Amino acid sequence: MEKYCWIQAKAYDREFLRSCTLYTSAEPCAMCAGAIYWSGIGRVVYALSESALRGITGDDPENPTLDLPCREVFARGQRSVTVVGPEDVPGAAEVHEGFWKPCT
């Protein structure tokens, strides 16, 4: 299995991944930012900031937010990741509203 995972990780060369942009409705959390960094993706564009998402999720135990902007995670690395956001994208919050409410 380990060899298969390595082959999948090498499906795209570094230069190609550096030219890729990841678009997301919310700012990547610290864990996702780490995965983006290690994957080699060169640019991230997001709509909602982590603090805006936190306003929607509240204290939902399924999303214990870490108030750590992705820019700070990327800044600790040895290669740059361009970050664009938060961007005003109509409907970006709607996909999260109601989803993060605890079941009763």
PDB file of N, CA, C and O in Angstrom, residues 1-14 16-17 38-39:
ATOM      1  N   MET A   1       0.817  -1.193   0.000  1.00  0.00           N
ATOM      2  CA  MET A   1       0.000   0.000   0.000  1.00  0.00           C
ATOM      3  C   MET A   1       0.863   1.260   0.000  1.00  0.00           C
ATOM      4  O   MET A   1       0.562   2.217  -0.655  1.00  0.00           O
ATOM      5  N   GLU A   2       1.962   1.241   0.737  1.00  0.00           N
ATOM      6  CA  GLU A   2       2.816   2.415   0.822  1.00  0.00           C
ATOM      7  C   GLU A   2       3.327   2.825  -0.558  1.00  0.00           C
ATOM      8  O   GLU A   2       3.319   4.001  -0.905  1.00  0.00           O
ATOM      9  N   LYS A   3       3.727   1.875  -1.377  1.00  0.00           N
ATOM     10  CA  LYS A   3       4.225   2.187  -2.709  1.00  0.00           C
ATOM     11  C   LYS A   3       3.125   2.811  -3.556  1.00  0.00           C
ATOM     12  O   LYS A   3       3.363   3.767  -4.273  1.00  0.00           O
ATOM     13  N   TYR A   4       1.905   2.311  -3.453  1.00  0.00           N
ATOM     14  CA  TYR A   4       0.779   2.858  -4.207  1.00  0.00           C
ATOM     15  C   TYR A   4       0.565   4.323  -3.836  1.00  0.00           C
ATOM     16  O   TYR A   4       0.385   5.163  -4.703  1.00  0.00           O
ATOM     17  N   CYS A   5       0.595   4.652  -2.540  1.00  0.00           N
ATOM     18  CA  CYS A   5       0.407   6.034  -2.096  1.00  0.00           C
ATOM     19  C   CYS A   5       1.505   6.933  -2.645  1.00  0.00           C
ATOM     20  O   CYS A   5       1.252   8.049  -3.061  1.00  0.00           O
ATOM     21  N   TRP A   6       2.718   6.444  -2.658  1.00  0.00           N
ATOM     22  CA  TRP A   6       3.826   7.237  -3.172  1.00  0.00           C
ATOM     23  C   TRP A   6       3.630   7.520  -4.648  1.00  0.00           C
ATOM     24  O   TRP A   6       3.843   8.634  -5.100  1.00  0.00           O
ATOM     25  N   ILE A   7       3.196   6.519  -5.408  1.00  0.00           N
ATOM     26  CA  ILE A   7       2.956   6.706  -6.835  1.00  0.00           C
ATOM     27  C   ILE A   7       1.865   7.744  -7.045  1.00  0.00           C
ATOM     28  O   ILE A   7       1.989   8.619  -7.888  1.00  0.00           O
ATOM     29  N   GLN A   8       0.793   7.693  -6.268  1.00  0.00           N
ATOM     30  CA  GLN A   8      -0.280   8.672  -6.395  1.00  0.00           C
ATOM     31  C   GLN A   8       0.226  10.074  -6.066  1.00  0.00           C
ATOM     32  O   GLN A   8      -0.164  11.039  -6.695  1.00  0.00           O
ATOM     33  N   ALA A   9       1.080  10.193  -5.076  1.00  0.00           N
ATOM     34  CA  ALA A   9       1.610  11.496  -4.694  1.00  0.00           C
ATOM     35  C   ALA A   9       2.476  12.084  -5.804  1.00  0.00           C
ATOM     36  O   ALA A   9       2.624  13.294  -5.898  1.00  0.00           O
ATOM     37  N   LYS A  10       3.030  11.249  -6.628  1.00  0.00           N
ATOM     38  CA  LYS A  10       3.890  11.706  -7.721  1.00  0.00           C
ATOM     39  C   LYS A  10       3.131  11.837  -9.041  1.00  0.00           C
ATOM     40  O   LYS A  10       3.727  11.982 -10.095  1.00  0.00           O
ATOM     41  N   ALA A  11       1.806  11.803  -9.012  1.00  0.00           N
ATOM     42  CA  ALA A  11       1.014  11.883 -10.233  1.00  0.00           C
ATOM     43  C   ALA A  11       1.223  13.205 -10.967  1.00  0.00           C
ATOM     44  O   ALA A  11       1.099  13.267 -12.186  1.00  0.00           O
ATOM     45  N   TYR A  12       1.539  14.265 -10.233  1.00  0.00           N
ATOM     46  CA  TYR A  12       1.762  15.576 -10.835  1.00  0.00           C
ATOM     47  C   TYR A  12       3.126  16.090 -10.395  1.00  0.00           C
ATOM     48  O   TYR A  12       3.493  15.978  -9.230  1.00  0.00           O
ATOM     49  N   ASP A  13       3.855  16.685 -11.327  1.00  0.00           N
ATOM     50  CA  ASP A  13       5.168  17.196 -10.945  1.00  0.00           C
ATOM     51  C   ASP A  13       5.039  18.517 -10.196  1.00  0.00           C
ATOM     52  O   ASP A  13       4.011  19.174 -10.218  1.00  0.00           O
ATOM     53  N   ARG A  14       6.109  18.882  -9.523  1.00  0.00           N
ATOM     54  CA  ARG A  14       6.106  20.069  -8.652  1.00  0.00           C
ATOM     55  C   ARG A  14       5.776  21.348  -9.413  1.00  0.00           C
ATOM     56  O   ARG A  14       5.084  22.216  -8.913  1.00  0.00           O
ATOM     57  N   PHE A  16       3.926  21.733 -12.078  1.00  0.00           N
ATOM     58  CA  PHE A  16       2.496  21.790 -12.362  1.00  0.00           C
ATOM     59  C   PHE A  16       1.715  22.181 -11.109  1.00  0.00           C
ATOM     60  O   PHE A  16       0.857  23.066 -11.157  1.00  0.00           O
ATOM     61  N   LEU A  17       1.989  21.536  -9.981  1.00  0.00           N
ATOM     62  CA  LEU A  17       1.266  21.837  -8.751  1.00  0.00           C
ATOM     63  C   LEU A  17       1.488  23.283  -8.308  1.00  0.00           C
ATOM     64  O   LEU A  17       0.584  23.928  -7.800  1.00  0.00           O
ATOM     65  N   TRP A  38       2.258  20.966   1.836  1.00  0.00           N
ATOM     66  CA  TRP A  38       3.037  19.773   1.510  1.00  0.00           C
ATOM     67  C   TRP A  38       2.720  19.227   0.131  1.00  0.00           C
ATOM     68  O   TRP A  38       3.562  18.574  -0.488  1.00  0.00           O
ATOM     69  N   SER A  39       1.530  19.488  -0.374  1.00  0.00           N
ATOM     70  CA  SER A  39       1.184  19.007  -1.718  1.00  0.00           C
ATOM     71  C   SER A  39       1.912  19.785  -2.804  1.00  0.00           C
ATOM     72  O   SER A  39       2.104  19.290  -3.907  1.00  0.00           O
TER      73      SER A  39
END
